[in-house]
Short mmCIF file of C-alpha atoms in Angstrom, two decimals:
data_model
loop_
_atom_site.label_atom_id
_atom_site.label_comp_id
_atom_site.label_asym_id
_atom_site.label_seq_id
_atom_site.Cartn_x
_atom_site.Cartn_y
_atom_site.Cartn_z
CA MET A 1 -106.27 -2.33 -55.60
CA ASN A 2 -110.01 -2.27 -56.26
CA GLN A 3 -110.74 -3.74 -52.83
CA ALA A 4 -108.31 -1.32 -51.18
CA LEU A 5 -109.98 1.61 -52.93
CA ARG A 6 -113.51 0.42 -52.16
CA ALA A 7 -112.83 -0.44 -48.50
CA GLY A 8 -110.70 2.70 -48.13
CA ARG A 9 -113.56 4.89 -49.32
CA ILE A 10 -115.88 3.18 -46.84
CA ALA A 11 -113.34 3.50 -44.01
CA THR A 12 -112.51 7.18 -44.46
CA LYS A 13 -113.53 10.33 -46.32
CA ASN A 14 -109.94 11.62 -46.19
CA GLU A 15 -108.68 11.65 -49.80
CA GLU A 16 -105.05 12.04 -48.68
CA LYS A 17 -105.34 8.83 -46.65
CA ILE A 18 -106.93 7.05 -49.61
CA LYS A 19 -104.06 8.13 -51.86
CA LYS A 20 -101.57 6.97 -49.20
CA LEU A 21 -103.39 3.64 -49.02
CA LEU A 22 -103.18 3.14 -52.79
CA ASP A 23 -99.50 4.16 -52.77
CA GLU A 24 -98.66 1.64 -50.06
CA VAL A 25 -100.81 -1.18 -51.42
CA GLY A 26 -99.16 -0.51 -54.81
CA LEU A 27 -95.75 -1.03 -53.20
CA MET A 28 -96.95 -4.31 -51.65
CA ILE A 29 -97.97 -5.92 -54.93
CA LYS A 30 -94.47 -7.06 -55.90
CA ASP A 31 -94.21 -9.00 -52.62
CA ILE A 32 -97.48 -10.84 -53.20
CA PRO A 33 -96.70 -14.11 -55.00
CA MET A 34 -98.85 -15.16 -57.96
CA GLU A 35 -99.67 -18.35 -56.04
CA ASN A 36 -101.39 -16.45 -53.20
CA THR A 37 -105.08 -17.17 -52.75
CA PRO A 38 -107.33 -14.08 -52.69
CA PRO A 39 -108.05 -14.51 -48.94
CA GLU A 40 -104.31 -14.52 -48.17
CA THR A 41 -103.85 -11.34 -50.18
CA GLY A 42 -107.02 -9.90 -48.63
CA ALA A 43 -105.65 -10.39 -45.11
CA ILE A 44 -102.48 -8.43 -45.94
CA ILE A 45 -104.30 -5.62 -47.73
CA TYR A 46 -107.00 -5.18 -45.09
CA ARG A 47 -104.33 -4.92 -42.39
CA LYS A 48 -102.93 -1.97 -44.37
CA ILE A 49 -106.42 -0.47 -44.76
CA TYR A 50 -106.97 -0.64 -40.98
CA GLU A 51 -103.55 0.85 -40.28
CA ILE A 52 -103.85 3.82 -42.65
CA THR A 53 -107.51 4.68 -42.14
CA ASP A 54 -107.51 4.07 -38.35
CA ASN A 55 -110.69 2.07 -38.86
CA ASN A 56 -110.50 -1.64 -38.11
CA ASP A 57 -114.08 -2.44 -39.05
CA PRO A 58 -115.05 -0.33 -42.08
CA TYR A 59 -117.91 -2.65 -43.01
CA LYS A 60 -119.52 -2.35 -39.53
CA GLU A 61 -122.58 -0.37 -40.66
CA ILE A 62 -122.96 -2.37 -43.85
CA LYS A 63 -122.84 -5.64 -41.88
CA ALA A 64 -125.41 -4.31 -39.40
CA LYS A 65 -127.69 -3.29 -42.27
CA ASN A 66 -127.32 -6.65 -44.01
CA ILE A 67 -128.01 -8.58 -40.80
CA SER A 68 -131.01 -6.44 -39.97
CA HIS A 69 -132.40 -6.84 -43.48
CA ALA A 70 -131.85 -10.60 -43.38
CA LEU A 71 -133.35 -10.95 -39.87
CA HIS A 72 -136.38 -9.03 -41.10
CA LEU A 73 -136.73 -11.68 -43.85
CA TYR A 74 -136.13 -14.55 -41.41
CA PRO A 75 -139.81 -15.33 -40.54
CA LYS A 76 -140.70 -15.44 -44.25
CA LEU A 77 -137.71 -17.70 -44.96
CA LYS A 78 -138.75 -20.04 -42.12
CA GLN A 79 -142.24 -20.12 -43.63
CA LYS A 80 -140.73 -21.16 -46.98
CA VAL A 81 -139.05 -24.08 -45.20
CA ASP A 82 -142.33 -24.97 -43.40
CA GLU A 83 -144.29 -24.97 -46.65
CA SER A 84 -141.77 -26.97 -48.67
CA ASP A 85 -141.86 -30.70 -49.46
CA ASP A 86 -138.19 -31.10 -48.56
CA ARG A 87 -137.27 -28.91 -45.60
CA LEU A 88 -133.53 -29.70 -45.73
CA LEU A 89 -133.34 -28.98 -49.45
CA THR A 90 -135.07 -25.62 -49.04
CA ALA A 91 -132.76 -24.74 -46.15
CA ILE A 92 -129.72 -25.62 -48.31
CA ARG A 93 -131.07 -23.43 -51.10
CA LEU A 94 -131.55 -20.57 -48.65
CA ALA A 95 -128.02 -21.03 -47.30
CA VAL A 96 -126.70 -20.63 -50.87
CA ALA A 97 -128.97 -17.64 -51.42
CA GLY A 98 -127.38 -16.08 -48.35
CA ASN A 99 -124.01 -16.43 -50.03
CA VAL A 100 -125.10 -13.88 -52.64
CA ILE A 101 -125.07 -11.12 -50.03
CA ASP A 102 -121.36 -10.52 -50.31
CA LEU A 103 -120.32 -6.90 -50.48
CA GLY A 104 -116.68 -7.91 -50.53
CA ILE A 105 -117.19 -8.97 -54.11
CA SER A 106 -120.39 -7.58 -55.60
CA LYS A 107 -121.38 -3.96 -55.31
CA GLU A 108 -125.06 -4.20 -55.89
CA PHE A 109 -127.48 -6.65 -54.44
CA ASN A 110 -131.10 -7.09 -53.78
CA ILE A 111 -131.63 -9.76 -51.16
CA THR A 112 -135.31 -10.51 -51.73
CA LYS A 113 -135.03 -10.76 -55.50
CA ASP A 114 -131.88 -12.88 -55.33
CA VAL A 115 -133.41 -15.22 -52.77
CA GLU A 116 -136.41 -15.92 -55.00
CA LYS A 117 -134.19 -16.48 -58.02
CA LEU A 118 -131.80 -18.76 -56.17
CA LEU A 119 -134.64 -20.85 -54.73
CA HIS A 120 -135.35 -21.91 -58.29
CA GLN A 121 -131.83 -22.02 -59.74
CA GLU A 122 -130.46 -25.44 -60.66
CA PHE A 123 -127.28 -26.49 -58.87
CA ALA A 124 -124.38 -27.07 -61.29
CA ILE A 125 -123.02 -29.68 -58.86
CA PHE A 126 -125.46 -31.12 -56.36
CA ASP A 127 -124.22 -33.92 -54.08
CA TYR A 128 -127.44 -33.86 -52.08
CA GLU A 129 -127.86 -37.64 -51.67
CA LEU A 130 -124.27 -37.90 -50.45
CA PHE A 131 -124.90 -34.98 -48.12
CA LYS A 132 -127.99 -36.61 -46.60
CA LYS A 133 -126.17 -39.93 -46.18
CA GLU A 134 -123.25 -38.26 -44.40
CA LEU A 135 -125.57 -36.16 -42.28
CA GLU A 136 -127.39 -39.28 -41.10
CA LYS A 137 -124.13 -40.97 -40.08
CA THR A 138 -122.60 -38.00 -38.28
CA ASP A 139 -122.90 -37.03 -34.63
CA GLU A 140 -121.88 -33.43 -35.06
CA ILE A 141 -121.08 -30.90 -37.76
CA LEU A 142 -118.40 -28.26 -38.15
CA TYR A 143 -120.06 -25.45 -40.11
CA ILE A 144 -117.64 -22.79 -41.44
CA GLY A 145 -119.39 -19.44 -41.87
CA ASP A 146 -118.60 -16.80 -44.44
CA ASN A 147 -120.12 -13.32 -44.52
CA SER A 148 -122.34 -11.70 -41.88
CA GLY A 149 -125.70 -11.33 -43.62
CA GLU A 150 -125.29 -14.85 -44.96
CA ALA A 151 -125.06 -16.19 -41.41
CA VAL A 152 -128.78 -15.45 -40.90
CA PHE A 153 -129.45 -17.90 -43.73
CA ASP A 154 -126.95 -20.35 -42.25
CA LYS A 155 -128.95 -20.23 -39.02
CA ILE A 156 -131.93 -21.66 -40.89
CA LEU A 157 -129.88 -24.55 -42.29
CA ILE A 158 -128.35 -25.21 -38.86
CA GLU A 159 -131.88 -25.39 -37.40
CA GLU A 160 -132.90 -27.95 -40.05
CA ILE A 161 -129.78 -30.08 -39.61
CA GLY A 162 -131.06 -31.15 -36.20
CA LYS A 163 -127.66 -32.30 -34.91
CA PRO A 164 -125.08 -30.49 -32.75
CA VAL A 165 -123.29 -27.84 -34.80
CA THR A 166 -120.11 -25.87 -34.17
CA PHE A 167 -120.27 -22.63 -36.15
CA VAL A 168 -116.87 -21.24 -37.16
CA VAL A 169 -116.25 -17.50 -37.50
CA ARG A 170 -113.27 -15.22 -38.32
CA GLU A 171 -110.99 -13.98 -35.54
CA ILE A 172 -111.22 -10.26 -36.47
CA PRO A 173 -113.44 -8.15 -38.73
CA ILE A 174 -112.39 -8.72 -42.33
CA ILE A 175 -114.52 -7.27 -45.12
CA ASN A 176 -118.10 -8.19 -44.19
CA ASP A 177 -117.28 -11.64 -42.80
CA VAL A 178 -118.95 -13.05 -39.71
CA THR A 179 -117.11 -12.79 -36.37
CA LYS A 180 -118.31 -13.81 -32.88
CA LYS A 181 -119.99 -10.42 -32.49
CA GLU A 182 -122.26 -10.82 -35.55
CA ALA A 183 -122.92 -14.51 -34.77
CA LYS A 184 -124.26 -13.38 -31.39
CA GLN A 185 -126.35 -10.57 -32.95
CA ILE A 186 -127.96 -13.19 -35.16
CA GLY A 187 -128.48 -15.59 -32.23
CA ILE A 188 -126.41 -18.42 -33.66
CA ASP A 189 -124.86 -18.85 -30.21
CA LYS A 190 -128.30 -19.99 -29.00
CA ILE A 191 -128.46 -22.94 -31.43
CA ALA A 192 -124.78 -23.80 -31.99
CA LYS A 193 -121.39 -23.56 -30.37
CA VAL A 194 -119.58 -20.57 -31.90
CA ILE A 195 -115.79 -20.73 -32.24
CA SER A 196 -113.20 -18.65 -34.06
CA SER A 197 -110.92 -20.37 -36.56
CA GLY A 198 -108.33 -17.76 -35.68
CA THR A 199 -108.01 -16.65 -39.29
CA THR A 200 -107.57 -12.97 -40.04
CA ALA A 201 -108.19 -13.61 -43.75
CA PRO A 202 -111.51 -13.50 -45.59
CA GLY A 203 -111.27 -17.28 -45.91
CA THR A 204 -110.08 -20.26 -43.87
CA ILE A 205 -106.33 -20.27 -44.46
CA LEU A 206 -105.08 -23.10 -42.21
CA GLY A 207 -101.68 -21.44 -41.83
CA LEU A 208 -103.43 -18.53 -40.14
CA CYS A 209 -105.78 -20.64 -37.98
CA ASN A 210 -105.42 -21.44 -34.27
CA ASP A 211 -104.47 -24.89 -32.93
CA ASP A 212 -107.89 -25.53 -31.44
CA PHE A 213 -109.62 -25.03 -34.79
CA ILE A 214 -107.04 -27.06 -36.71
CA ARG A 215 -107.60 -29.97 -34.27
CA LYS A 216 -111.37 -29.72 -34.66
CA PHE A 217 -111.00 -29.42 -38.43
CA LYS A 218 -108.88 -32.60 -38.57
CA ASN A 219 -111.17 -34.65 -36.35
CA ALA A 220 -114.64 -33.46 -37.42
CA ASP A 221 -117.10 -36.10 -38.67
CA MET A 222 -118.63 -33.76 -41.21
CA ILE A 223 -117.71 -30.28 -42.40
CA ILE A 224 -119.86 -27.78 -44.25
CA SER A 225 -117.88 -24.89 -45.73
CA LYS A 226 -119.70 -21.81 -46.99
CA GLY A 227 -118.56 -19.47 -49.73
CA GLN A 228 -115.61 -18.86 -52.01
CA GLY A 229 -113.13 -17.57 -49.44
CA ASN A 230 -113.32 -20.81 -47.49
CA TYR A 231 -113.25 -22.87 -50.69
CA GLU A 232 -110.07 -21.08 -51.76
CA GLY A 233 -108.42 -21.88 -48.45
CA LEU A 234 -109.64 -25.47 -48.01
CA SER A 235 -110.23 -27.05 -51.43
CA ASN A 236 -106.61 -28.20 -51.80
CA ILE A 237 -106.55 -29.96 -48.43
CA TYR A 238 -107.18 -33.68 -48.39
CA ARG A 239 -110.14 -34.25 -46.11
CA SER A 240 -113.88 -34.69 -46.57
CA ILE A 241 -115.73 -31.37 -46.84
CA PHE A 242 -119.05 -30.27 -48.32
CA PHE A 243 -118.65 -26.94 -50.08
CA LEU A 244 -121.81 -24.86 -50.44
CA LEU A 245 -121.39 -21.68 -52.45
CA LYS A 246 -122.13 -19.47 -55.36
CA VAL A 247 -119.20 -19.30 -57.80
CA LYS A 248 -118.35 -15.61 -58.08
CA CYS A 249 -115.27 -15.39 -60.31
CA PRO A 250 -113.92 -17.02 -63.49
CA ILE A 251 -110.87 -18.50 -61.73
CA ILE A 252 -112.91 -20.50 -59.21
CA ALA A 253 -115.33 -21.44 -61.99
CA ARG A 254 -112.44 -22.94 -63.95
CA ASN A 255 -111.08 -24.67 -60.84
CA VAL A 256 -114.45 -26.26 -59.97
CA GLY A 257 -115.33 -26.97 -63.59
CA VAL A 258 -118.54 -24.94 -63.64
CA LYS A 259 -119.56 -21.48 -64.89
CA GLU A 260 -119.43 -18.15 -63.09
CA ASN A 261 -122.62 -17.55 -61.05
CA ASP A 262 -123.30 -21.28 -60.79
CA ILE A 263 -124.29 -22.61 -57.38
CA ILE A 264 -122.80 -25.82 -56.04
CA LEU A 265 -123.11 -28.31 -53.19
CA LYS A 266 -119.94 -30.31 -53.73
CA GLY A 267 -118.78 -33.15 -51.51
CA MET A 268 -115.00 -33.48 -51.72
CA ASN A 269 -113.02 -36.53 -50.59
CA ILE A 270 -116.15 -38.14 -49.11
CA LYS A 271 -115.37 -41.78 -48.33
CA MET B 1 -104.13 -0.94 -62.30
CA ASN B 2 -107.32 -2.01 -64.08
CA GLN B 3 -106.11 -0.48 -67.34
CA ALA B 4 -102.68 -2.07 -66.91
CA LEU B 5 -104.26 -5.47 -66.31
CA ARG B 6 -106.72 -5.13 -69.19
CA ALA B 7 -104.18 -3.82 -71.72
CA GLY B 8 -101.57 -6.28 -70.40
CA ARG B 9 -103.90 -9.22 -71.02
CA ILE B 10 -104.52 -7.95 -74.55
CA ALA B 11 -100.80 -7.36 -75.17
CA THR B 12 -99.54 -10.76 -73.97
CA LYS B 13 -100.66 -14.19 -72.86
CA ASN B 14 -97.57 -14.54 -70.64
CA GLU B 15 -98.85 -14.54 -67.03
CA GLU B 16 -95.34 -13.89 -65.66
CA LYS B 17 -95.11 -10.72 -67.71
CA ILE B 18 -98.57 -9.64 -66.54
CA LYS B 19 -97.53 -10.17 -62.91
CA LYS B 20 -94.32 -8.19 -63.56
CA LEU B 21 -96.41 -5.42 -65.13
CA LEU B 22 -98.70 -5.21 -62.09
CA ASP B 23 -95.68 -5.27 -59.75
CA GLU B 24 -94.02 -2.39 -61.59
CA VAL B 25 -97.18 -0.33 -62.09
CA GLY B 26 -97.85 -0.85 -58.37
CA LEU B 27 -94.44 0.64 -57.58
CA MET B 28 -95.21 3.64 -59.82
CA ILE B 29 -98.41 4.65 -58.02
CA LYS B 30 -96.66 6.53 -55.21
CA ASP B 31 -94.94 8.76 -57.79
CA ILE B 32 -98.20 9.67 -59.52
CA PRO B 33 -99.55 12.87 -57.93
CA MET B 34 -103.22 13.08 -57.02
CA GLU B 35 -103.47 16.09 -59.35
CA ASN B 36 -102.50 14.07 -62.46
CA THR B 37 -105.16 13.86 -65.15
CA PRO B 38 -106.05 10.32 -66.32
CA PRO B 39 -104.37 10.88 -69.73
CA GLU B 40 -101.11 11.91 -68.03
CA THR B 41 -101.21 8.79 -65.89
CA GLY B 42 -102.26 6.74 -68.91
CA ALA B 43 -99.18 7.84 -70.86
CA ILE B 44 -96.84 6.67 -68.09
CA ILE B 45 -98.61 3.36 -67.54
CA TYR B 46 -98.89 2.48 -71.23
CA ARG B 47 -95.17 3.13 -71.68
CA LYS B 48 -94.62 0.48 -68.99
CA ILE B 49 -97.08 -1.88 -70.70
CA TYR B 50 -95.20 -1.55 -74.01
CA GLU B 51 -91.84 -2.06 -72.32
CA ILE B 52 -92.79 -5.19 -70.37
CA THR B 53 -94.99 -6.89 -72.95
CA ASP B 54 -92.81 -6.00 -75.97
CA ASN B 55 -95.99 -4.92 -77.71
CA ASN B 56 -96.31 -1.23 -78.52
CA ASP B 57 -99.77 -1.44 -80.06
CA PRO B 58 -101.84 -3.97 -78.08
CA TYR B 59 -105.13 -2.55 -79.34
CA LYS B 60 -104.11 -2.96 -83.01
CA GLU B 61 -106.59 -5.74 -83.82
CA ILE B 62 -109.34 -4.16 -81.75
CA LYS B 63 -108.86 -0.83 -83.53
CA ALA B 64 -108.92 -2.55 -86.92
CA LYS B 65 -112.13 -4.35 -85.97
CA ASN B 66 -113.76 -1.15 -84.71
CA ILE B 67 -112.79 0.78 -87.83
CA SER B 68 -113.97 -1.97 -90.13
CA HIS B 69 -117.28 -2.22 -88.26
CA ALA B 70 -117.75 1.55 -88.37
CA LEU B 71 -116.79 1.79 -92.07
CA HIS B 72 -119.35 -0.93 -92.77
CA LEU B 73 -121.95 1.32 -91.10
CA TYR B 74 -120.70 4.44 -92.92
CA PRO B 75 -123.13 4.33 -95.93
CA LYS B 76 -126.10 3.92 -93.56
CA LEU B 77 -124.87 6.79 -91.41
CA LYS B 78 -124.48 9.02 -94.47
CA GLN B 79 -128.03 8.08 -95.43
CA LYS B 80 -129.23 9.20 -92.00
CA VAL B 81 -127.61 12.59 -92.64
CA ASP B 82 -129.17 12.77 -96.13
CA GLU B 83 -132.64 12.00 -94.80
CA SER B 84 -132.49 14.40 -91.84
CA ASP B 85 -133.98 17.90 -91.64
CA ASP B 86 -130.78 19.29 -90.15
CA ARG B 87 -127.72 17.64 -91.69
CA LEU B 88 -125.20 19.35 -89.37
CA LEU B 89 -127.17 18.40 -86.27
CA THR B 90 -127.37 14.75 -87.34
CA ALA B 91 -123.64 14.74 -88.11
CA ILE B 92 -122.92 16.18 -84.63
CA ARG B 93 -125.11 13.50 -83.06
CA LEU B 94 -123.25 10.82 -85.01
CA ALA B 95 -119.90 12.27 -83.94
CA VAL B 96 -121.02 11.93 -80.30
CA ALA B 97 -122.31 8.43 -80.98
CA GLY B 98 -118.83 7.57 -82.25
CA ASN B 99 -117.44 8.64 -78.92
CA VAL B 100 -119.23 5.67 -77.29
CA ILE B 101 -116.90 3.24 -79.06
CA ASP B 102 -114.16 3.57 -76.49
CA LEU B 103 -112.62 0.30 -75.40
CA GLY B 104 -110.21 2.15 -73.14
CA ILE B 105 -113.10 2.76 -70.80
CA SER B 106 -116.04 0.48 -71.55
CA LYS B 107 -115.67 -3.25 -72.02
CA GLU B 108 -118.82 -4.01 -73.90
CA PHE B 109 -120.34 -2.09 -76.70
CA ASN B 110 -122.75 -2.49 -79.49
CA ILE B 111 -122.19 0.19 -82.08
CA THR B 112 -125.46 -0.06 -83.97
CA LYS B 113 -127.64 -0.06 -80.85
CA ASP B 114 -125.71 2.79 -79.25
CA VAL B 115 -125.85 4.88 -82.42
CA GLU B 116 -129.64 4.60 -82.59
CA LYS B 117 -129.99 5.45 -78.90
CA LEU B 118 -127.63 8.40 -79.11
CA LEU B 119 -129.37 9.82 -82.18
CA HIS B 120 -132.36 10.35 -79.91
CA GLN B 121 -130.65 11.23 -76.63
CA GLU B 122 -131.07 14.81 -75.41
CA PHE B 123 -127.83 16.78 -74.94
CA ALA B 124 -127.31 17.87 -71.32
CA ILE B 125 -125.44 20.92 -72.62
CA PHE B 126 -126.07 21.92 -76.23
CA ASP B 127 -124.44 25.11 -77.50
CA TYR B 128 -125.60 24.40 -81.05
CA GLU B 129 -126.59 27.97 -81.99
CA LEU B 130 -123.23 29.22 -80.75
CA PHE B 131 -121.53 26.42 -82.69
CA LYS B 132 -123.32 27.34 -85.94
CA LYS B 133 -122.51 31.04 -85.46
CA GLU B 134 -118.82 30.32 -84.91
CA LEU B 135 -118.70 27.89 -87.79
CA GLU B 136 -120.12 30.54 -90.13
CA LYS B 137 -117.45 33.05 -89.07
CA THR B 138 -114.46 30.74 -89.27
CA ASP B 139 -112.20 29.98 -92.23
CA GLU B 140 -110.80 26.74 -90.91
CA ILE B 141 -111.25 24.29 -88.06
CA LEU B 142 -108.85 22.40 -85.85
CA TYR B 143 -110.58 19.12 -85.07
CA ILE B 144 -108.95 17.06 -82.30
CA GLY B 145 -109.70 13.37 -82.71
CA ASP B 146 -110.05 10.79 -79.98
CA ASN B 147 -110.35 7.06 -80.53
CA SER B 148 -109.98 5.15 -83.79
CA GLY B 149 -113.47 3.79 -84.45
CA GLU B 150 -114.87 7.18 -83.50
CA ALA B 151 -112.85 8.83 -86.27
CA VAL B 152 -115.13 7.21 -88.87
CA PHE B 153 -117.99 9.16 -87.31
CA ASP B 154 -115.81 12.29 -87.15
CA LYS B 155 -115.29 11.93 -90.90
CA ILE B 156 -119.02 12.40 -91.41
CA LEU B 157 -119.06 15.58 -89.32
CA ILE B 158 -115.97 16.90 -91.14
CA GLU B 159 -117.75 16.29 -94.46
CA GLU B 160 -120.78 18.28 -93.26
CA ILE B 161 -118.71 21.15 -91.88
CA GLY B 162 -117.82 22.16 -95.44
CA LYS B 163 -114.76 24.22 -94.47
CA PRO B 164 -111.04 23.31 -94.38
CA VAL B 165 -110.33 21.04 -91.44
CA THR B 166 -107.08 19.99 -89.80
CA PHE B 167 -107.62 16.67 -88.03
CA VAL B 168 -105.35 16.10 -85.02
CA VAL B 169 -104.17 12.63 -84.01
CA ARG B 170 -101.89 11.13 -81.33
CA GLU B 171 -98.17 10.73 -81.98
CA ILE B 172 -97.99 7.02 -81.05
CA PRO B 173 -100.51 4.22 -80.46
CA ILE B 174 -102.09 4.75 -77.04
CA ILE B 175 -105.04 2.57 -76.03
CA ASN B 176 -107.37 2.64 -79.06
CA ASP B 177 -106.76 6.29 -79.95
CA VAL B 178 -106.44 7.48 -83.53
CA THR B 179 -102.96 7.97 -84.98
CA LYS B 180 -101.94 8.93 -88.55
CA LYS B 181 -102.13 5.27 -89.56
CA GLU B 182 -105.79 4.83 -88.61
CA ALA B 183 -106.74 8.28 -89.97
CA LYS B 184 -105.38 7.13 -93.34
CA GLN B 185 -107.18 3.77 -93.14
CA ILE B 186 -110.40 5.72 -92.66
CA GLY B 187 -109.59 8.13 -95.49
CA ILE B 188 -109.62 11.27 -93.37
CA ASP B 189 -106.43 12.36 -95.14
CA LYS B 190 -108.55 12.68 -98.30
CA ILE B 191 -110.88 15.29 -96.79
CA ALA B 192 -108.70 17.01 -94.17
CA LYS B 193 -105.10 17.77 -93.33
CA VAL B 194 -103.96 15.21 -90.74
CA ILE B 195 -101.36 16.28 -88.16
CA SER B 196 -100.04 14.78 -84.94
CA SER B 197 -100.31 16.81 -81.75
CA GLY B 198 -97.19 15.04 -80.58
CA THR B 199 -98.91 13.75 -77.47
CA THR B 200 -98.12 10.25 -76.25
CA ALA B 201 -101.03 10.40 -73.80
CA PRO B 202 -104.62 9.30 -74.40
CA GLY B 203 -105.57 12.99 -74.36
CA THR B 204 -104.17 16.32 -75.51
CA ILE B 205 -101.72 17.25 -72.75
CA LEU B 206 -100.10 20.47 -73.99
CA GLY B 207 -96.92 19.76 -72.01
CA LEU B 208 -96.47 16.64 -74.15
CA CYS B 209 -97.41 18.26 -77.48
CA ASN B 210 -95.05 19.43 -80.24
CA ASP B 211 -94.38 23.09 -81.04
CA ASP B 212 -96.17 22.99 -84.37
CA PHE B 213 -99.40 21.78 -82.78
CA ILE B 214 -99.16 24.23 -79.88
CA ARG B 215 -98.80 27.10 -82.40
CA LYS B 216 -101.79 25.87 -84.39
CA PHE B 217 -103.77 25.38 -81.19
CA LYS B 218 -103.07 28.96 -80.07
CA ASN B 219 -103.91 30.54 -83.42
CA ALA B 220 -106.87 28.43 -84.60
CA ASP B 221 -110.12 30.25 -85.38
CA MET B 222 -112.26 27.42 -84.13
CA ILE B 223 -111.44 24.19 -82.29
CA ILE B 224 -113.57 21.08 -81.93
CA SER B 225 -112.29 18.67 -79.28
CA LYS B 226 -113.66 15.15 -79.14
CA GLY B 227 -113.94 12.95 -76.06
CA GLN B 228 -113.00 12.93 -72.42
CA GLY B 229 -109.24 12.52 -72.76
CA ASN B 230 -108.97 15.76 -74.74
CA TYR B 231 -111.41 17.50 -72.37
CA GLU B 232 -109.24 16.49 -69.40
CA GLY B 233 -106.17 17.95 -71.05
CA LEU B 234 -107.70 21.13 -72.48
CA SER B 235 -110.63 22.23 -70.31
CA ASN B 236 -108.43 24.20 -67.92
CA ILE B 237 -106.73 26.19 -70.67
CA TYR B 238 -108.11 29.63 -71.44
CA ARG B 239 -109.07 29.64 -75.10
CA SER B 240 -112.25 29.05 -77.08
CA ILE B 241 -112.98 25.37 -77.70
CA PHE B 242 -116.09 23.36 -78.48
CA PHE B 243 -116.07 20.10 -76.55
CA LEU B 244 -118.13 17.28 -78.02
CA LEU B 245 -118.27 14.15 -75.89
CA LYS B 246 -120.08 11.59 -73.87
CA VAL B 247 -119.34 11.97 -70.14
CA LYS B 248 -117.98 8.60 -69.04
CA CYS B 249 -117.01 8.98 -65.39
CA PRO B 250 -118.36 10.64 -62.23
CA ILE B 251 -115.37 12.99 -61.86
CA ILE B 252 -115.82 14.61 -65.28
CA ALA B 253 -119.59 14.68 -64.68
CA ARG B 254 -119.00 16.70 -61.50
CA ASN B 255 -116.50 18.96 -63.26
CA VAL B 256 -118.87 19.71 -66.17
CA GLY B 257 -121.95 19.90 -63.94
CA VAL B 258 -123.86 17.10 -65.68
CA LYS B 259 -124.54 13.43 -65.00
CA GLU B 260 -122.50 10.38 -66.02
CA ASN B 261 -123.47 9.17 -69.52
CA ASP B 262 -124.76 12.61 -70.49
CA ILE B 263 -123.71 13.91 -73.90
CA ILE B 264 -122.58 17.50 -74.33
CA LEU B 265 -121.67 20.06 -76.99
CA LYS B 266 -120.12 22.73 -74.82
CA GLY B 267 -118.59 25.95 -76.08
CA MET B 268 -115.96 27.22 -73.63
CA ASN B 269 -114.57 30.74 -73.59
CA ILE B 270 -116.38 31.62 -76.81
CA LYS B 271 -116.24 35.41 -77.32
#
């Protein structure tokens, strides 16, 4: 309901439409099972938002602003990598910092301040040695993106990885998540292959993904998954994945075994 | 929905019941007109909370804790009045400070800190001269209470008023609002006549009030109304009332013509 109200207010100024949206989302709640992951519920609710407000990309301007702000920071962020003792580590830290810029969850943010803070925050789970070992062995990486501003930070990590990367985006605009359009704006298509997972949810829900992605997901040597939405969709699936994210809610914190606001690089099912 | 979830979690640990509550409150939204005041909606939603959780006073322990905390502060607060240059003014400031202790709206609070801050906060609207003039003229006061912890602070103002006071409480437990039970715990029945307005809403909605209160409300010389819930119910009615409250949401702020978090003593329709 909060997301519907927030996105509704961004999508339209028409109070009657906002009331209609709340009425209809209210009616939908009983059909949403308790077992649903937030991205699954998000997909259903955003479809309703688009339908009632006649706006199928309410976060368009916000995404553009976030990307522009992050691209403006990009040279400074690259400099941080250049000046660091461990380029890959700094790039991983920046990729987590990018995960903070999530308007789907938090209302207020200050990119520059958060970046500085996150560059010095301890990881609650940090499978960095495992990550480096896997990275060395692998020929190519499937990198699952999350939100749009964050993808500028992902670009920096992809550049440091130094191996062929396939960058995975959402099929349609959903909250502020990255689609092909934003990936191109950021120039990720110049350094990686960009594909859509086919998902219409703010997370990688395999049941909503296309066959091509599911095949790639099954066969990939190494997978990096960014953010909570993807974690929620993929953490119960048995295959090796590195999850890189900031934990943004108490439920995920409990599931991972860390505290809210912790940052993690967690290798799951790594052989 | 937020209130239903928050009160539901306080009322029961049974997640199935909480899901049922959200399902049913969701279904109710379409029948709640946009014109409803929050207390009117609150009354409907809390009835559902009581029904589904089998708990008709979820805030019982929280109220008891608030009252006990405030009663513990009471001697110090009285001392502040004793040491002040203007006893009535200090008592009014304390009565507003009490209005901060509202768990129906704010999650976190720190009574002592807030009291100190509010004793020095400027009023955005302060009809104090008018208030004193009316108080001098009147033979008795109808004082409409708000939440339970706050009533300890109201007691101090009632003691300073020095004229017969009728203290008005809610008919049944609703959020953390004061009922006859809490008024007695605080000892207000020792210094004032305590009556119920008959309302089952977290605000004085005349349509829900009993005849006796409505008669008293119409004929009272002077009325003091505490808090936002009472303001929402009574501010559109043409009769003289002094509203004493902290403005806790942007909608009331716009309505009053002040900013959120402002405190006001506003005389309305005073002849």
